[in-house]
Coordinates of N, CA, C and O in Angstrom, one line a residue:
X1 N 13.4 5.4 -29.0 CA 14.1 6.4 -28.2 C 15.2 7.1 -29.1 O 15.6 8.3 -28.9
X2 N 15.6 6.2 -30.1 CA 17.0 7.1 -30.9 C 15.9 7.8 -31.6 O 15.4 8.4 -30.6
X3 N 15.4 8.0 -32.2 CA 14.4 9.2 -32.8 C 14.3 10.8 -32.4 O 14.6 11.8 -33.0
X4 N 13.5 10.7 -30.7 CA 14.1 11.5 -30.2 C 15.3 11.7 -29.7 O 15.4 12.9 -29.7
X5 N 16.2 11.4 -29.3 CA 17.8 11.9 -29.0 C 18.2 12.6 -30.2 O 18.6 13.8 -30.3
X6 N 18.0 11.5 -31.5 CA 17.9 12.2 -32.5 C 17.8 13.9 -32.9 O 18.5 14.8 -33.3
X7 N 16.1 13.7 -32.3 CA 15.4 15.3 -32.5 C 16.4 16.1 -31.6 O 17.0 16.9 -32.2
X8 N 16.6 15.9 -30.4 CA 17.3 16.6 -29.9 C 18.7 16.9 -29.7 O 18.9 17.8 -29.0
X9 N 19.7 16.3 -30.4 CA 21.0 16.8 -31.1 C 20.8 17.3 -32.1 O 21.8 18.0 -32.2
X10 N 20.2 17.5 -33.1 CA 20.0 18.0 -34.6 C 19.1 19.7 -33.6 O 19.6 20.8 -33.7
X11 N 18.0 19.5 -33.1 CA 18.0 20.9 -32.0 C 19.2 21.7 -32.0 O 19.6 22.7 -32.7
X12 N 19.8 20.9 -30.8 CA 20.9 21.5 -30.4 C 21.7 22.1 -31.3 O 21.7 23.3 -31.3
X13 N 22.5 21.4 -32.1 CA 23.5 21.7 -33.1 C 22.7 22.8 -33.6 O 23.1 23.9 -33.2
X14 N 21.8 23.0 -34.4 CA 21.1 23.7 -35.0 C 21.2 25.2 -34.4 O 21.4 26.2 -35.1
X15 N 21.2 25.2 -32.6 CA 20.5 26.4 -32.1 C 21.6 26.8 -31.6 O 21.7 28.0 -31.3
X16 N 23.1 25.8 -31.3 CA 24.5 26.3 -30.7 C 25.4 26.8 -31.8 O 26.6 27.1 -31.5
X17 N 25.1 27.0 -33.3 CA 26.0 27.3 -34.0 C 26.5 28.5 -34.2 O 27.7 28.9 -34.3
X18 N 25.1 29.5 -34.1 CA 25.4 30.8 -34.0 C 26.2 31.2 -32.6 O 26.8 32.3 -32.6
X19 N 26.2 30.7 -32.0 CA 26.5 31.0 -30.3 C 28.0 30.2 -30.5 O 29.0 30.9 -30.2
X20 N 28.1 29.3 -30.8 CA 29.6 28.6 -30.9 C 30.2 29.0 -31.9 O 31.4 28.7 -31.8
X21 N 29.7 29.6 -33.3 CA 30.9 29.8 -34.3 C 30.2 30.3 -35.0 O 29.6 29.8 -36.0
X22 N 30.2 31.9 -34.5 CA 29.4 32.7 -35.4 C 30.5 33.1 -36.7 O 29.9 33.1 -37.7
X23 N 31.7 33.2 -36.7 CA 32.2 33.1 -38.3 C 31.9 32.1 -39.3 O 32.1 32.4 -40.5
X24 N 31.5 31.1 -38.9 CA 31.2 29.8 -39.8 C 29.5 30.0 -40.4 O 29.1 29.6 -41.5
X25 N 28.7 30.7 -39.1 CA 27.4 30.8 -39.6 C 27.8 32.3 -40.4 O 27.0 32.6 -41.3
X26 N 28.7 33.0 -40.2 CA 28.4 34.6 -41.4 C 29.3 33.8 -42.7 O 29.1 34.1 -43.8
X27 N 30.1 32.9 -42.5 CA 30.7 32.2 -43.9 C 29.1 31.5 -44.5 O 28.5 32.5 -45.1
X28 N 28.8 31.0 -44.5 CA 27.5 30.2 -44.9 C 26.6 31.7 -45.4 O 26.4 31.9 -46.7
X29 N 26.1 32.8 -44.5 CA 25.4 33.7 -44.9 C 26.0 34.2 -46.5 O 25.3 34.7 -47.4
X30 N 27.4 34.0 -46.2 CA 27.9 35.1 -47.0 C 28.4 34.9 -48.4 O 28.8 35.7 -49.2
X31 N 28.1 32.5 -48.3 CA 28.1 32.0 -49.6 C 27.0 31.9 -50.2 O 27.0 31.9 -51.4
X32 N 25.9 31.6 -49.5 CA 24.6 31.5 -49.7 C 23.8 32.3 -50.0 O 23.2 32.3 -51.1
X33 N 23.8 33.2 -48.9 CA 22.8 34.7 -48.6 C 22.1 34.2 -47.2 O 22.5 33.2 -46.5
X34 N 21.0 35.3 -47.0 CA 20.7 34.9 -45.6 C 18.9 34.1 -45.5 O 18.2 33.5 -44.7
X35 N 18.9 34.5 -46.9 CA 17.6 33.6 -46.7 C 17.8 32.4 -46.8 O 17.0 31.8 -46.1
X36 N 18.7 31.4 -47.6 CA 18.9 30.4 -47.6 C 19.1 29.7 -46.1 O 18.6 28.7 -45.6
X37 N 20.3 30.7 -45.5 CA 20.7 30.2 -44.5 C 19.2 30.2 -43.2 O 19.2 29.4 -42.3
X38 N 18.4 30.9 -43.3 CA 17.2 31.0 -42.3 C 16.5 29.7 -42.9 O 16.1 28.9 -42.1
X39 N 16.4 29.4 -44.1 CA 15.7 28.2 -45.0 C 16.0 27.0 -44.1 O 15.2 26.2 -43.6
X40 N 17.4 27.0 -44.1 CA 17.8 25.5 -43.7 C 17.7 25.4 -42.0 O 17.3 24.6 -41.1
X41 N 18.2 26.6 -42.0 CA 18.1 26.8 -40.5 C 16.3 26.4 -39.9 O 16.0 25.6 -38.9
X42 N 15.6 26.9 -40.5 CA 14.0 26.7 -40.1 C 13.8 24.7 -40.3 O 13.4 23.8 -39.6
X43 N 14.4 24.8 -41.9 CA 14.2 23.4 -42.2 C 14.5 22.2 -41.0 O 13.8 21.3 -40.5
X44 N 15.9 22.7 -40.7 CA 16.6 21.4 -39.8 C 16.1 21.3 -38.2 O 16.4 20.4 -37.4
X45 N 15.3 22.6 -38.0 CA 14.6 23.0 -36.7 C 13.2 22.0 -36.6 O 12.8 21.2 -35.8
X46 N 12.6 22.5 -38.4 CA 11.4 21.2 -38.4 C 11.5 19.8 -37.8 O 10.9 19.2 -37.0
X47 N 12.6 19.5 -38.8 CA 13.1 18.2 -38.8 C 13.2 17.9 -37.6 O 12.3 17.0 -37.3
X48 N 14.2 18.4 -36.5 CA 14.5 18.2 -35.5 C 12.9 17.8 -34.6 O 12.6 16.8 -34.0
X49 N 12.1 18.9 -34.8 CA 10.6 19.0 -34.0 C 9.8 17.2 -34.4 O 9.2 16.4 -33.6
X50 N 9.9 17.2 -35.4 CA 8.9 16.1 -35.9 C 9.7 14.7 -34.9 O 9.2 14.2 -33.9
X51 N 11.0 14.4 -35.4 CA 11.8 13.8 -34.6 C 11.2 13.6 -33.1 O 10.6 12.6 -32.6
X52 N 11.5 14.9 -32.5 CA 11.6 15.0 -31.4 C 9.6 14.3 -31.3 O 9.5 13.1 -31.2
X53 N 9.1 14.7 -31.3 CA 7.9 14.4 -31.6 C 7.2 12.8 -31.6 O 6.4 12.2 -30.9
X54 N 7.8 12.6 -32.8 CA 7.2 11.0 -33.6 C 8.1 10.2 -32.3 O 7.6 9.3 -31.7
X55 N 9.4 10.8 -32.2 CA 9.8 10.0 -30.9 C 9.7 9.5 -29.7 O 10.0 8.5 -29.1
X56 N 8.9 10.7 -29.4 CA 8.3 10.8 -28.2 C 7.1 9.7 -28.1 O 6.8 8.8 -27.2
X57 N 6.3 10.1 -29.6 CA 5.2 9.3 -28.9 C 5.1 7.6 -29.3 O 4.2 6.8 -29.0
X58 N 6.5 7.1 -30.4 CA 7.0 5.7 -30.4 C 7.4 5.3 -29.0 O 6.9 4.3 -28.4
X59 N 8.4 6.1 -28.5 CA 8.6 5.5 -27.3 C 8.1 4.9 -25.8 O 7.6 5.6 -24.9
X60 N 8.3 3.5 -25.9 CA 7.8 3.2 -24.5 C 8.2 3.6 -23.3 O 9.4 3.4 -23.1
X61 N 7.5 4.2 -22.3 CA 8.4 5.4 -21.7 C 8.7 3.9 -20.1 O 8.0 2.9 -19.9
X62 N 9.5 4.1 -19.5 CA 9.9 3.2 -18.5 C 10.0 4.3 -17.1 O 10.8 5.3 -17.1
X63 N 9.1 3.8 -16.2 CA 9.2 4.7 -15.3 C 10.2 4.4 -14.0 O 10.4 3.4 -13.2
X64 N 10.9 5.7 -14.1 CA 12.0 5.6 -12.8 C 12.1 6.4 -11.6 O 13.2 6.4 -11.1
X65 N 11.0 7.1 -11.0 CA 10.7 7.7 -10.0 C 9.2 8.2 -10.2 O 9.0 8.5 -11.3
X66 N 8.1 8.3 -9.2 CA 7.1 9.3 -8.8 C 7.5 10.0 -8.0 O 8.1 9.8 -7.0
X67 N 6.8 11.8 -8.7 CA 7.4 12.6 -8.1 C 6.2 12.7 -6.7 O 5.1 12.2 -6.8
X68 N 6.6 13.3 -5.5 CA 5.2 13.3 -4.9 C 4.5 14.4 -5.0 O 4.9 15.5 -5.3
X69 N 3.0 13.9 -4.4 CA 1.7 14.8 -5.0 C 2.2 16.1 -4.8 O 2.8 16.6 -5.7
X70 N 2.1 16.9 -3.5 CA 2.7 18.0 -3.3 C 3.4 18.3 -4.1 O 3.3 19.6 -4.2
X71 N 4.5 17.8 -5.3 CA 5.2 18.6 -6.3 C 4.5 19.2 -7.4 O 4.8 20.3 -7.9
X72 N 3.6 18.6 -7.8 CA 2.3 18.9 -8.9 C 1.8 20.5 -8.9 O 1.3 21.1 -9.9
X73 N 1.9 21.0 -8.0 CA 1.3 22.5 -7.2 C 2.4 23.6 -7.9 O 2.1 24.6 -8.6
X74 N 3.8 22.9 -7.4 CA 4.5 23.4 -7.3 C 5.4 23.6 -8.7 O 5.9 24.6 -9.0
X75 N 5.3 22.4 -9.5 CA 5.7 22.6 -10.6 C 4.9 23.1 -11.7 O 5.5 23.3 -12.8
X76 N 3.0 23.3 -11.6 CA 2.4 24.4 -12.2 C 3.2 25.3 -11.8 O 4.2 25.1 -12.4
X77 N 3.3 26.1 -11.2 CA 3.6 27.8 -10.5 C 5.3 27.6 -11.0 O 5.9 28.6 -11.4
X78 N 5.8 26.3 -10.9 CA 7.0 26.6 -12.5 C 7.0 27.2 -13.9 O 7.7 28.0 -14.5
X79 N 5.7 26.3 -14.3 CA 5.8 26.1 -15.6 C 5.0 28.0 -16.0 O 5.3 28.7 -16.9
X80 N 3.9 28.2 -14.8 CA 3.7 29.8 -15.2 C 5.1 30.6 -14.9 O 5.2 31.4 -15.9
X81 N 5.9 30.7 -14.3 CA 7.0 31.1 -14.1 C 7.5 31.0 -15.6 O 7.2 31.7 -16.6
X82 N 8.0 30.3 -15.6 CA 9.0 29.9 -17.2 C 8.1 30.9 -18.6 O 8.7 31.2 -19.7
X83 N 6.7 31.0 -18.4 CA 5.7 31.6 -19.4 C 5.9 33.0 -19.1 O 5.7 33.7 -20.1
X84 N 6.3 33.5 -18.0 CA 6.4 35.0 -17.9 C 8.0 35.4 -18.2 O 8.3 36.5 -18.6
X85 N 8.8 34.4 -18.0 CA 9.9 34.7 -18.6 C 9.9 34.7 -20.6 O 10.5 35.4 -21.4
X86 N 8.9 33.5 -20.9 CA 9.3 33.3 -22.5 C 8.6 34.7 -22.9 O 9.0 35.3 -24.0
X87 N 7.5 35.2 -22.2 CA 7.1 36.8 -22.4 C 7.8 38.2 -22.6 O 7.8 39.1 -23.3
X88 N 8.7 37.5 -21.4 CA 9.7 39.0 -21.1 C 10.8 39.3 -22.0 O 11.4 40.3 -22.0
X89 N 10.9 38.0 -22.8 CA 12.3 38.1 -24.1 C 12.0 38.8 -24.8 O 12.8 39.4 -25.5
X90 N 10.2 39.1 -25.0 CA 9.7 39.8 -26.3 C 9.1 41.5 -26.0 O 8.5 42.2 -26.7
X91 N 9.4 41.6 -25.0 CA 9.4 43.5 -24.8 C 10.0 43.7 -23.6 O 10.3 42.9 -22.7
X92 N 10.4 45.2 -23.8 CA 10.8 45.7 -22.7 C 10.7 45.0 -20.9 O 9.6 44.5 -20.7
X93 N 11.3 44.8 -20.1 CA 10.8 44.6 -18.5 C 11.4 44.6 -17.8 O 12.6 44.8 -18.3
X94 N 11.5 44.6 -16.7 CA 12.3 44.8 -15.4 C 13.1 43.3 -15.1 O 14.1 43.1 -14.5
X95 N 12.3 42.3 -15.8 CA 13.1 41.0 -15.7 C 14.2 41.0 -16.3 O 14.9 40.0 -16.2
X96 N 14.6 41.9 -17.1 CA 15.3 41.8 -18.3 C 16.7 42.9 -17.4 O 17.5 43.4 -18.1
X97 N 16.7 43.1 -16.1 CA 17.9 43.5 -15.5 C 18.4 42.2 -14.2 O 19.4 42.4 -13.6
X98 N 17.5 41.1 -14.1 CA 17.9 40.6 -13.5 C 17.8 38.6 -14.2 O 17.9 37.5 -13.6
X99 N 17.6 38.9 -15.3 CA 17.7 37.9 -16.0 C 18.2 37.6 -17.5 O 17.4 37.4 -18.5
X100 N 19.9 37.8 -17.6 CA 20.4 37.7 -18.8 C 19.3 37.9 -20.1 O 18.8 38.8 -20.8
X101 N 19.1 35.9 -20.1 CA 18.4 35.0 -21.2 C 17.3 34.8 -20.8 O 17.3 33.8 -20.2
X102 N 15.6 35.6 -20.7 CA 14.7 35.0 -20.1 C 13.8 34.2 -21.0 O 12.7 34.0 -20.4
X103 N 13.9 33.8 -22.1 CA 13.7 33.1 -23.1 C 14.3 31.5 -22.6 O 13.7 30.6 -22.2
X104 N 15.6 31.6 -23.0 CA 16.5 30.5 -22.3 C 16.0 30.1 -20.8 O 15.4 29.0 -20.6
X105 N 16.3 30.6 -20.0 CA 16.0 30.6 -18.7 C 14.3 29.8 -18.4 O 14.0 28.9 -17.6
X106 N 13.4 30.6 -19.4 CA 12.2 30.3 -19.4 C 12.0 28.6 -19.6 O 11.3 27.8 -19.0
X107 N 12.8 28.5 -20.5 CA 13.3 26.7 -21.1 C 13.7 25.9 -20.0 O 13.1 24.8 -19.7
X108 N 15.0 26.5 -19.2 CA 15.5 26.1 -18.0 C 14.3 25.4 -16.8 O 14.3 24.2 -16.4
X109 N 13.1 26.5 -16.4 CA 12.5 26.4 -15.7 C 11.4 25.5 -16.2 O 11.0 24.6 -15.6
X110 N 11.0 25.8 -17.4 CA 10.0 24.6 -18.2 C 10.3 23.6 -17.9 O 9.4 23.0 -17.3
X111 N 11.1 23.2 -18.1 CA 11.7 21.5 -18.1 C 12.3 21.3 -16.7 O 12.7 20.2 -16.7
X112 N 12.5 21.9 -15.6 CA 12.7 21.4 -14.5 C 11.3 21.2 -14.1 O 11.0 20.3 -13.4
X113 N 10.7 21.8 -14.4 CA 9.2 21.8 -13.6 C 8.5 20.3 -14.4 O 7.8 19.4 -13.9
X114 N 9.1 20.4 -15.3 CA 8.0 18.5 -16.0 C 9.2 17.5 -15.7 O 8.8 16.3 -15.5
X115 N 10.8 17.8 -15.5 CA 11.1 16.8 -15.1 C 10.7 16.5 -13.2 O 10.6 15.3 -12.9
X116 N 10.6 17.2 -12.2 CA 10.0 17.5 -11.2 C 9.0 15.4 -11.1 O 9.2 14.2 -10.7
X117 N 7.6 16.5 -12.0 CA 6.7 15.4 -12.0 C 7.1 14.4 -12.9 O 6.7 13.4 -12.4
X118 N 7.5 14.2 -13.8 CA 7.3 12.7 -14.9 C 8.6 12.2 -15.1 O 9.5 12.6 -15.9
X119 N 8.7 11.4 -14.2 CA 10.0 10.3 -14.1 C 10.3 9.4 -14.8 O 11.1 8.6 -14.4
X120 N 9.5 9.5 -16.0 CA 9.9 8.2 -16.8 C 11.2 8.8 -18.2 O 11.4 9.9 -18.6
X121 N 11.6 7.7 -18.6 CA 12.8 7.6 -19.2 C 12.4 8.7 -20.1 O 12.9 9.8 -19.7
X122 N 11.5 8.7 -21.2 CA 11.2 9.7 -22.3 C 11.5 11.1 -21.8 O 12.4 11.8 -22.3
X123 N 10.8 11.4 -21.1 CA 10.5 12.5 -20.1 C 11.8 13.1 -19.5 O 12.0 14.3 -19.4
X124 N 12.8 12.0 -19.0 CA 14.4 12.5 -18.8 C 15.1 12.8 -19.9 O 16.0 13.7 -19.9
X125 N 14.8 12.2 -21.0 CA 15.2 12.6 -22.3 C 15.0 13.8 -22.6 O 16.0 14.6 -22.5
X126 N 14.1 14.0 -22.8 CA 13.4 15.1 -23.9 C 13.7 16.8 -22.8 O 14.1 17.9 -23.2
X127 N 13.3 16.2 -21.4 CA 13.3 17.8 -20.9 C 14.7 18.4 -20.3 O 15.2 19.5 -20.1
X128 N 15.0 16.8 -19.8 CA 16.8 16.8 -19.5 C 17.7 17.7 -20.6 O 18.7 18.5 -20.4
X129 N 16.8 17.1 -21.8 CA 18.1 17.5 -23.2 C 17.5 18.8 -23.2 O 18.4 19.7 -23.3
X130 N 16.4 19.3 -23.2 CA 15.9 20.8 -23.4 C 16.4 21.3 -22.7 O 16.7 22.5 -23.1
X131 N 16.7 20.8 -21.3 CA 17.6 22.3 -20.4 C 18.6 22.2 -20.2 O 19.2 23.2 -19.6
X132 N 19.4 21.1 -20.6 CA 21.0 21.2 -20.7 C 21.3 22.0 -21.8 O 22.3 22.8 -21.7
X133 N 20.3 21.9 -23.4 CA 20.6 22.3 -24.5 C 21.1 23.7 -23.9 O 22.2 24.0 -23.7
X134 N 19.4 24.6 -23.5 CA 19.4 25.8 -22.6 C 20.5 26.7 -22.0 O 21.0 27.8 -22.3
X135 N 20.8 25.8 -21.0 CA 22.3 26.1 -20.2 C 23.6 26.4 -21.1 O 24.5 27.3 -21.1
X136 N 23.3 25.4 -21.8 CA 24.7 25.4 -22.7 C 24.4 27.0 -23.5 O 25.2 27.9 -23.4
X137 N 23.6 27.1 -24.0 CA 23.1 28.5 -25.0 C 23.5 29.5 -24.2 O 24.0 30.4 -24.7
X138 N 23.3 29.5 -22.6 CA 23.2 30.8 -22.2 C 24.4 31.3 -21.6 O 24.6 32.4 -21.1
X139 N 25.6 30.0 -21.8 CA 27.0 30.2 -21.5 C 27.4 30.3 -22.7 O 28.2 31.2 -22.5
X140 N 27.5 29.9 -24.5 CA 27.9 30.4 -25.1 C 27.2 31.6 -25.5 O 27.8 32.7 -25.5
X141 N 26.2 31.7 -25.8 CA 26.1 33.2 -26.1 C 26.8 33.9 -25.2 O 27.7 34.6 -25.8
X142 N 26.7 34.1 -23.6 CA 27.7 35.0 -22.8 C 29.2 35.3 -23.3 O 29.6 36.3 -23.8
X143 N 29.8 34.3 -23.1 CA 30.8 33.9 -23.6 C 31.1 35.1 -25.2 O 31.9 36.0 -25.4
X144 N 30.0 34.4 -26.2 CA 30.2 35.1 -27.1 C 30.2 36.8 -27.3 O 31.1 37.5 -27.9
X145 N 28.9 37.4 -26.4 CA 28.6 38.7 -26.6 C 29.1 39.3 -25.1 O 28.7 40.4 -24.8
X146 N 29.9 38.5 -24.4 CA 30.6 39.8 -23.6 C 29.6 40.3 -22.5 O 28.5 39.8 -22.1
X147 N 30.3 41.4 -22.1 CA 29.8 42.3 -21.0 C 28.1 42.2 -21.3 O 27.6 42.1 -22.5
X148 N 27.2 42.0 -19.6 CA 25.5 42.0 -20.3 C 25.6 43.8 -20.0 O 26.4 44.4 -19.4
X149 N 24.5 44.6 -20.7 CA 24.4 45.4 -21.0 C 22.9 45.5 -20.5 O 22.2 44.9 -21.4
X150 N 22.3 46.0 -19.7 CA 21.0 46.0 -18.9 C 20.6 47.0 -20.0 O 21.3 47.9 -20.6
X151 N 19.1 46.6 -20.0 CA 18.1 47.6 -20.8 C 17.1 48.5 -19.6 O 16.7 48.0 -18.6
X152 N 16.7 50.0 -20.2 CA 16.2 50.8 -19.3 C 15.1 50.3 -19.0 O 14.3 49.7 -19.7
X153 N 14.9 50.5 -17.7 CA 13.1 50.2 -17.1 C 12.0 50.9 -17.4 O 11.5 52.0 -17.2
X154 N 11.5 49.6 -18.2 CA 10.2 50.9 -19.0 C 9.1 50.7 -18.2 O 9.2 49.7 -17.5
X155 N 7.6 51.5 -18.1 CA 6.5 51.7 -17.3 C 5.9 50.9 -17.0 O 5.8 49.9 -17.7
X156 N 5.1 51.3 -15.8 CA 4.5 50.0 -15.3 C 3.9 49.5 -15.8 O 4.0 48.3 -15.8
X157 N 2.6 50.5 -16.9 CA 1.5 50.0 -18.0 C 2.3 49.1 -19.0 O 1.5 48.5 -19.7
X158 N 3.6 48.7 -19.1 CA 4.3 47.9 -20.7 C 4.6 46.7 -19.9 O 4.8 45.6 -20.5
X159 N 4.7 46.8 -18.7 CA 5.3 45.6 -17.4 C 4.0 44.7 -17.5 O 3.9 43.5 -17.8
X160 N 3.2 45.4 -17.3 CA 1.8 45.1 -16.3 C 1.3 44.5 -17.6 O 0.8 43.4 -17.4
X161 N 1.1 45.1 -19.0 CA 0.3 44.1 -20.0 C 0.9 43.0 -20.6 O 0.3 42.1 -21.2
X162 N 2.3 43.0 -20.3 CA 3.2 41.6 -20.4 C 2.6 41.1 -19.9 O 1.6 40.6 -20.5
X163 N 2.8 40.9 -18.5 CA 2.4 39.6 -17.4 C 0.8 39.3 -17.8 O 0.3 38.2 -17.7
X164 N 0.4 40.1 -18.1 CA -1.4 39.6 -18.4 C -1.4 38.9 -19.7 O -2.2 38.0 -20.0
X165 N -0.3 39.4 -20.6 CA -0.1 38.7 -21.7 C 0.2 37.0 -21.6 O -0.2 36.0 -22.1
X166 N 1.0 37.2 -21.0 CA 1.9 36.0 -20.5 C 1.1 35.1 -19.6 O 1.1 33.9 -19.7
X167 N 0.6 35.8 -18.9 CA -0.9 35.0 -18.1 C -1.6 34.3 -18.9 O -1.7 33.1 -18.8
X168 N -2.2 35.2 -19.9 CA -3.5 34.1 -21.2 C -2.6 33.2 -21.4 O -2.7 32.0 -21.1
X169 N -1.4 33.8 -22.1 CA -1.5 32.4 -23.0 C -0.9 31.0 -22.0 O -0.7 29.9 -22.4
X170 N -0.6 31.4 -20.8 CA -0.3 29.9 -19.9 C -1.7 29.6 -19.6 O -1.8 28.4 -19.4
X171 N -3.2 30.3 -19.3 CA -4.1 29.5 -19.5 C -4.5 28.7 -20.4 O -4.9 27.6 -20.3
X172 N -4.3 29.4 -21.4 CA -4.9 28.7 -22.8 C -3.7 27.4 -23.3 O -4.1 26.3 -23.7
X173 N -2.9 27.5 -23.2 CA -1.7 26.2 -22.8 C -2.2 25.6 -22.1 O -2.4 24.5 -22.6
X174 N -2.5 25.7 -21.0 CA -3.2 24.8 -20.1 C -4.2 24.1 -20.1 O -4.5 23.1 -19.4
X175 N -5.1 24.8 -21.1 CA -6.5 24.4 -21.3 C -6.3 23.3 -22.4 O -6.8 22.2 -22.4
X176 N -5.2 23.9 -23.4 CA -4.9 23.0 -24.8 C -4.6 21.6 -24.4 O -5.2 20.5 -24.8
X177 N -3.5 21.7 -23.3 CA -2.3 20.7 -22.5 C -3.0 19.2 -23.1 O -2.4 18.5 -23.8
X178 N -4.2 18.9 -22.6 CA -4.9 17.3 -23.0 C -4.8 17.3 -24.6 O -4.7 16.2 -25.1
X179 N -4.8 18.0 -25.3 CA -5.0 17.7 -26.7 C -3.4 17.8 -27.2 O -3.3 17.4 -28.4
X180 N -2.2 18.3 -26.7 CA -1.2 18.5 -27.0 C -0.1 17.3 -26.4 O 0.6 16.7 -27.1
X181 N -0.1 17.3 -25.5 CA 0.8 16.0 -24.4 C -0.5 14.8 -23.7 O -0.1 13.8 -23.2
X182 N -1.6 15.0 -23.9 CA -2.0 13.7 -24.0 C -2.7 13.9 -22.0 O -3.5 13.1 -21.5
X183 N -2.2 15.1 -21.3 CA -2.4 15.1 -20.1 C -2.8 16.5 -19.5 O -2.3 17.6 -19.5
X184 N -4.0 16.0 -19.0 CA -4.9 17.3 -18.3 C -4.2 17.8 -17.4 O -3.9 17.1 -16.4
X185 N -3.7 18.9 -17.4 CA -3.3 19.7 -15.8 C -3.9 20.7 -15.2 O -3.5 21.3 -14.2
X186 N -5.3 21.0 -16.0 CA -6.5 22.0 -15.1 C -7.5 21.1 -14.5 O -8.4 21.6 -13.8

């Protein structure tokens, strides 16, 4: 279990620095350069992943609630939720006037939707720490950058191939899902 907690404070630290002390990350850019700093920055992100990872699957997980059946339904139609958000961070959309961080947010909804169903210790770990990390990012960044600044509404055709975009790849996630987490959900 310390492995991942591990992975997931070295995460965190890693992804709150620019958001918590952006002068200390432009000192670093500005002793280094910026490739360096992307270098380590990528590096300690690995690090953290493998962690988070090898952790996961050392850990004996101890189970502390079943979620009931009926939530199963409901936390797919999360986790597609959270995939049309991680879409919408990457072009233009209309989500993007009524959702700050939909990247972040997308994270948020991820991990409520698998803590939902899998009650075991690992599982509070890993998705708990993913959406508190989340939360925290989307209060310091605010914090940091001030007033939100809404982007113009662009056409239906750039909306509409998002969401189909964003659609594949939560089937193909879904399809992968057994070869990646160990657990079928189609």
């Amino acid at each position: 279990m310390m492995m991942l907690i591990s992975g997931l404070v070295i995460w965190s630290i890693v992804h709150l620095l620019p958001s918590l002390a952006p002068e200390r990350k432009q000192q670093i850019i500005e002793r280094r350069g910026e490739t360096v700093y992307k270098l380590s920055f990528t590096i300690c992100i690995l690090a953290a992943l493998a962690l988070i990872i090898f952790g996961w699957r050392s850990t004996v997980p101890v189970f502390l609630y079943q979620a009931p059946v009926g939530l199963v339904h409901f936390s797919k139609l999360l986790v597609l939720i959270a995939f049309i958000l991680f879409g919408a961070s990457n072009y233009p959309t209309r989500i993007k006037n009524f959702v700050r961080h939909p990247q972040l947010m997308g994270v948020v909804v991820w991990a409520s939707a698998h803590l939902v169903i899998n009650g075991d210790s690992r599982s509070i770990w890993l998705f708990g720490g993913l959406a508190t990390w989340a939360i925290l990012e989307m209060v310091f960044i605010n914090r940091r950058d001030g007033e939100w600044v809404k982007q113009p509404v662009p056409g239906w055709g750039r909306e509409i191939r998002g969401l189909i975009i964003s659609l594949v790849v939560f089937l193909v996630v879904a399809m992968i899902h057994p070869y990646i987490a160990g657990v079928a959900i189609v």
